[in-house]
Amino acid sequence: MLRDYPKEVTLKDGRSIVIRPLTPEDERALGDFYASLSPEDRRYLRHDVADPGIIREWTHNINHERVVPIVAENPGGEIVAAATLHRQPESWSPHVAQIRLVTHPDYRRIGLGMQMAREIFSIAVFLRVEKVVAEVVEDQTAALHIFEKMGFEREALLKNHVIDREHEKRNLVILSAYLSSLWEQITDMVMDSYRVSAGDY
């Protein structure tokens, strides 16, 4: 599943990054990555990423049967994006997985998020996942736009379902997509990003 990594990718602006699996040695770099996010970004994350214990848990208790984490690293060794695929193989929905994706503010709108999504979807295909789900706070309009652009559809709205870091209640949007229809679309979008960076358009 992860034997094809690391992968080097050139983004739209010409910068290169390496996509690879998360390892225990990434504890400090992953903590630095989340610390680099704006308070607004961290406000909507599911976990308190300012807690070193959470970062240590993520990096030192990796279980690919349940969570597959990958990261993007720049030439300076900094993590600039993280994506995870969450599964519950023993549940009544073993064919369903949840995707989570975060990118560094300086690496947005240059194709990195789309590339990370493609990589996590390719892992999902390998694991025979049929349906992927994303949970997004309703206020995160940019994130909602990105998922819908990739082919996700809104399935549900859970009112006052999330309490953010400011202790405010927020609505949660549940989006989903079937990999059979999503894979071709996301691949085309990534290839379009490569053509733009190569000057074809």
Tab-separated table of C-alpha atoms in Angstrom:
chain	number	residue	atom	x	y	z
A	1	MET	CA	0.000	0.000	0.000
A	2	LEU	CA	2.727	2.481	0.988
A	3	ARG	CA	5.570	0.912	-0.979
A	4	ASP	CA	5.263	3.527	-3.753
A	5	TYR	CA	6.381	6.311	-1.400
A	6	PRO	CA	8.145	8.700	-1.131
A	7	LYS	CA	6.906	10.633	-4.170
A	8	GLU	CA	8.334	13.946	-5.352
A	9	VAL	CA	5.792	16.382	-6.792
A	10	THR	CA	6.213	19.800	-8.441
A	11	LEU	CA	3.441	22.239	-7.559
A	12	LYS	CA	1.889	24.943	-9.740
A	13	ASP	CA	4.339	27.596	-8.543
A	14	GLY	CA	7.376	25.420	-9.265
A	15	ARG	CA	8.094	24.389	-5.688
A	16	SER	CA	8.823	20.730	-5.026
A	17	ILE	CA	7.517	18.658	-2.140
A	18	VAL	CA	7.830	15.014	-1.143
A	19	ILE	CA	4.752	13.020	-0.152
A	20	ARG	CA	5.399	10.121	2.210
A	21	PRO	CA	3.906	8.203	5.143
A	22	LEU	CA	3.986	9.761	8.608
A	23	THR	CA	6.609	8.219	10.933
A	24	PRO	CA	7.385	8.442	14.678
A	25	GLU	CA	10.367	10.650	13.800
A	26	ASP	CA	7.917	13.323	12.587
A	27	GLU	CA	6.690	14.220	16.065
A	28	ARG	CA	8.451	17.589	16.215
A	29	ALA	CA	7.845	18.496	12.556
A	30	LEU	CA	4.149	17.638	12.816
A	31	GLY	CA	3.828	19.752	15.958
A	32	ASP	CA	5.549	22.638	14.185
A	33	PHE	CA	3.195	22.242	11.229
A	34	TYR	CA	0.062	22.538	13.330
A	35	ALA	CA	1.599	25.419	15.292
A	36	SER	CA	2.058	27.269	11.980
A	37	LEU	CA	-1.681	27.263	11.295
A	38	SER	CA	-3.683	30.379	12.031
A	39	PRO	CA	-5.969	30.483	15.081
A	40	GLU	CA	-8.891	30.429	12.635
A	41	ASP	CA	-7.620	27.192	11.053
A	42	ARG	CA	-7.027	25.524	14.411
A	43	ARG	CA	-10.400	26.680	15.633
A	44	TYR	CA	-12.199	24.098	13.505
A	45	LEU	CA	-9.875	21.123	13.938
A	46	ARG	CA	-11.350	18.104	15.665
A	47	HIS	CA	-8.497	17.831	18.192
A	48	ASP	CA	-6.476	20.319	20.217
A	49	VAL	CA	-3.295	20.188	18.124
A	50	ALA	CA	-1.551	22.506	20.593
A	51	ASP	CA	-1.437	19.549	22.993
A	52	PRO	CA	1.951	17.777	22.590
A	53	GLY	CA	0.360	14.578	23.898
A	54	ILE	CA	-1.976	14.421	20.912
A	55	ILE	CA	0.876	14.908	18.437
A	56	ARG	CA	2.871	12.188	20.192
A	57	GLU	CA	-0.116	9.843	20.095
A	58	TRP	CA	-0.541	10.383	16.362
A	59	THR	CA	3.123	9.810	15.560
A	60	HIS	CA	3.952	6.973	17.964
A	61	ASN	CA	0.798	4.863	17.773
A	62	ILE	CA	0.331	4.494	14.025
A	63	ASN	CA	-2.063	1.677	13.116
A	64	HIS	CA	-2.596	1.432	9.367
A	65	GLU	CA	-5.547	-0.898	9.878
A	66	ARG	CA	-7.500	2.050	11.265
A	67	VAL	CA	-5.713	5.258	10.203
A	68	VAL	CA	-3.379	5.801	7.244
A	69	PRO	CA	-1.502	9.131	7.635
A	70	ILE	CA	0.597	10.780	4.934
A	71	VAL	CA	2.432	14.103	4.926
A	72	ALA	CA	3.986	16.500	2.417
A	73	GLU	CA	7.502	17.715	3.220
A	74	ASN	CA	9.327	20.652	1.624
A	75	PRO	CA	13.082	20.631	0.834
A	76	GLY	CA	13.774	22.206	4.231
A	77	GLY	CA	12.301	19.206	6.022
A	78	GLU	CA	9.148	21.063	7.100
A	79	ILE	CA	5.770	19.342	6.939
A	80	VAL	CA	3.440	21.512	4.845
A	81	ALA	CA	0.375	19.254	4.569
A	82	ALA	CA	-1.128	16.248	6.305
A	83	ALA	CA	-3.876	13.881	5.206
A	84	THR	CA	-5.404	10.848	6.868
A	85	LEU	CA	-7.761	8.051	5.883
A	86	HIS	CA	-9.806	6.719	8.801
A	87	ARG	CA	-11.451	3.284	8.707
A	88	GLN	CA	-13.282	0.926	11.036
A	89	PRO	CA	-12.859	-2.475	9.336
A	90	GLU	CA	-14.701	-4.301	12.126
A	91	SER	CA	-17.773	-2.018	11.992
A	92	TRP	CA	-20.908	-2.427	9.900
A	93	SER	CA	-19.449	0.032	7.363
A	94	PRO	CA	-16.075	-1.515	6.452
A	95	HIS	CA	-16.468	-0.142	2.918
A	96	VAL	CA	-16.606	3.480	4.174
A	97	ALA	CA	-13.670	5.686	5.179
A	98	GLN	CA	-13.309	9.273	6.334
A	99	ILE	CA	-10.779	11.689	4.856
A	100	ARG	CA	-9.142	14.572	6.723
A	101	LEU	CA	-6.819	17.048	5.057
A	102	VAL	CA	-4.915	20.133	6.263
A	103	THR	CA	-2.454	22.290	4.306
A	104	HIS	CA	-0.055	25.046	5.372
A	105	PRO	CA	-1.371	28.566	4.551
A	106	ASP	CA	1.666	29.243	2.322
A	107	TYR	CA	0.940	26.137	0.234
A	108	ARG	CA	-2.697	26.673	-0.636
A	109	ARG	CA	-4.174	27.269	-4.101
A	110	ILE	CA	-1.152	25.727	-5.835
A	111	GLY	CA	-2.405	22.179	-6.232
A	112	LEU	CA	-1.031	20.628	-3.034
A	113	GLY	CA	-4.417	19.939	-1.458
A	114	MET	CA	-5.648	18.293	-4.643
A	115	GLN	CA	-2.502	16.176	-4.898
A	116	MET	CA	-2.800	15.055	-1.268
A	117	ALA	CA	-6.445	14.163	-1.882
A	118	ARG	CA	-5.467	12.101	-4.903
A	119	GLU	CA	-2.861	10.215	-2.889
A	120	ILE	CA	-5.238	9.455	-0.041
A	121	PHE	CA	-7.892	8.338	-2.531
A	122	SER	CA	-5.406	6.001	-4.228
A	123	ILE	CA	-4.741	4.424	-0.825
A	124	ALA	CA	-8.502	4.079	-0.331
A	125	VAL	CA	-8.800	2.300	-3.686
A	126	PHE	CA	-6.041	-0.121	-2.673
A	127	LEU	CA	-7.895	-0.839	0.594
A	128	ARG	CA	-11.119	-1.464	-1.361
A	129	VAL	CA	-12.936	1.465	0.182
A	130	GLU	CA	-16.075	2.249	-1.803
A	131	LYS	CA	-17.274	5.454	-0.173
A	132	VAL	CA	-15.370	8.352	1.381
A	133	VAL	CA	-16.841	10.839	3.835
A	134	ALA	CA	-15.709	14.295	4.915
A	135	GLU	CA	-16.952	16.343	7.868
A	136	VAL	CA	-16.681	20.120	7.555
A	137	VAL	CA	-17.913	22.882	9.843
A	138	GLU	CA	-20.496	24.906	7.899
A	139	ASP	CA	-18.551	28.149	8.382
A	140	GLN	CA	-15.567	26.702	6.465
A	141	THR	CA	-16.899	27.776	3.082
A	142	ALA	CA	-13.540	27.408	1.308
A	143	ALA	CA	-13.164	23.791	2.471
A	144	LEU	CA	-16.745	23.020	1.454
A	145	HIS	CA	-16.069	24.468	-1.998
A	146	ILE	CA	-12.963	22.324	-2.438
A	147	PHE	CA	-14.716	19.082	-1.493
A	148	GLU	CA	-17.686	19.873	-3.726
A	149	LYS	CA	-15.314	20.719	-6.573
A	150	MET	CA	-13.776	17.267	-6.144
A	151	GLY	CA	-17.198	15.658	-6.526
A	152	PHE	CA	-18.409	15.312	-2.939
A	153	GLU	CA	-22.118	15.843	-2.276
A	154	ARG	CA	-23.728	17.082	0.909
A	155	GLU	CA	-25.547	14.288	2.721
A	156	ALA	CA	-26.500	15.865	6.028
A	157	LEU	CA	-26.389	18.980	8.186
A	158	LEU	CA	-26.028	18.404	11.934
A	159	LYS	CA	-27.071	21.537	13.763
A	160	ASN	CA	-24.988	22.760	16.734
A	161	HIS	CA	-23.007	19.521	16.506
A	162	VAL	CA	-19.519	20.977	17.038
A	163	ILE	CA	-18.104	23.135	19.828
A	164	ASP	CA	-15.066	24.999	18.489
A	165	ARG	CA	-11.962	26.224	20.353
A	166	GLU	CA	-13.837	29.426	21.257
A	167	HIS	CA	-16.609	27.295	22.820
A	168	GLU	CA	-19.081	28.326	20.131
A	169	LYS	CA	-21.527	25.754	18.745
A	170	ARG	CA	-21.290	25.183	14.986
A	171	ASN	CA	-23.216	23.252	12.369
A	172	LEU	CA	-21.448	20.255	10.824
A	173	VAL	CA	-21.825	19.352	7.152
A	174	ILE	CA	-21.408	15.687	6.156
A	175	LEU	CA	-20.217	15.198	2.568
A	176	SER	CA	-19.593	11.955	0.730
A	177	ALA	CA	-18.497	10.541	-2.598
A	178	TYR	CA	-18.197	7.119	-4.180
A	179	LEU	CA	-14.674	6.330	-5.326
A	180	SER	CA	-15.912	4.717	-8.525
A	181	SER	CA	-17.093	8.116	-9.783
A	182	LEU	CA	-14.630	10.284	-7.863
A	183	TRP	CA	-11.352	8.710	-8.980
A	184	GLU	CA	-11.525	9.755	-12.633
A	185	GLN	CA	-12.543	13.306	-11.747
A	186	ILE	CA	-9.816	13.870	-9.167
A	187	THR	CA	-7.180	12.417	-11.508
A	188	ASP	CA	-8.251	14.794	-14.294
A	189	MET	CA	-8.059	17.757	-11.909
A	190	VAL	CA	-4.546	16.832	-10.808
A	191	MET	CA	-3.426	16.428	-14.412
A	192	ASP	CA	-4.876	19.850	-15.230
A	193	SER	CA	-2.745	21.290	-12.415
A	194	TYR	CA	0.353	19.738	-13.983
A	195	ARG	CA	-0.532	21.210	-17.403
A	196	VAL	CA	-0.920	24.669	-15.889
A	197	SER	CA	2.444	24.415	-14.140
A	198	ALA	CA	4.032	23.227	-17.392
A	199	GLY	CA	2.663	26.226	-19.288
A	200	ASP	CA	0.274	24.321	-21.549
A	201	TYR	CA	-2.527	26.804	-20.791
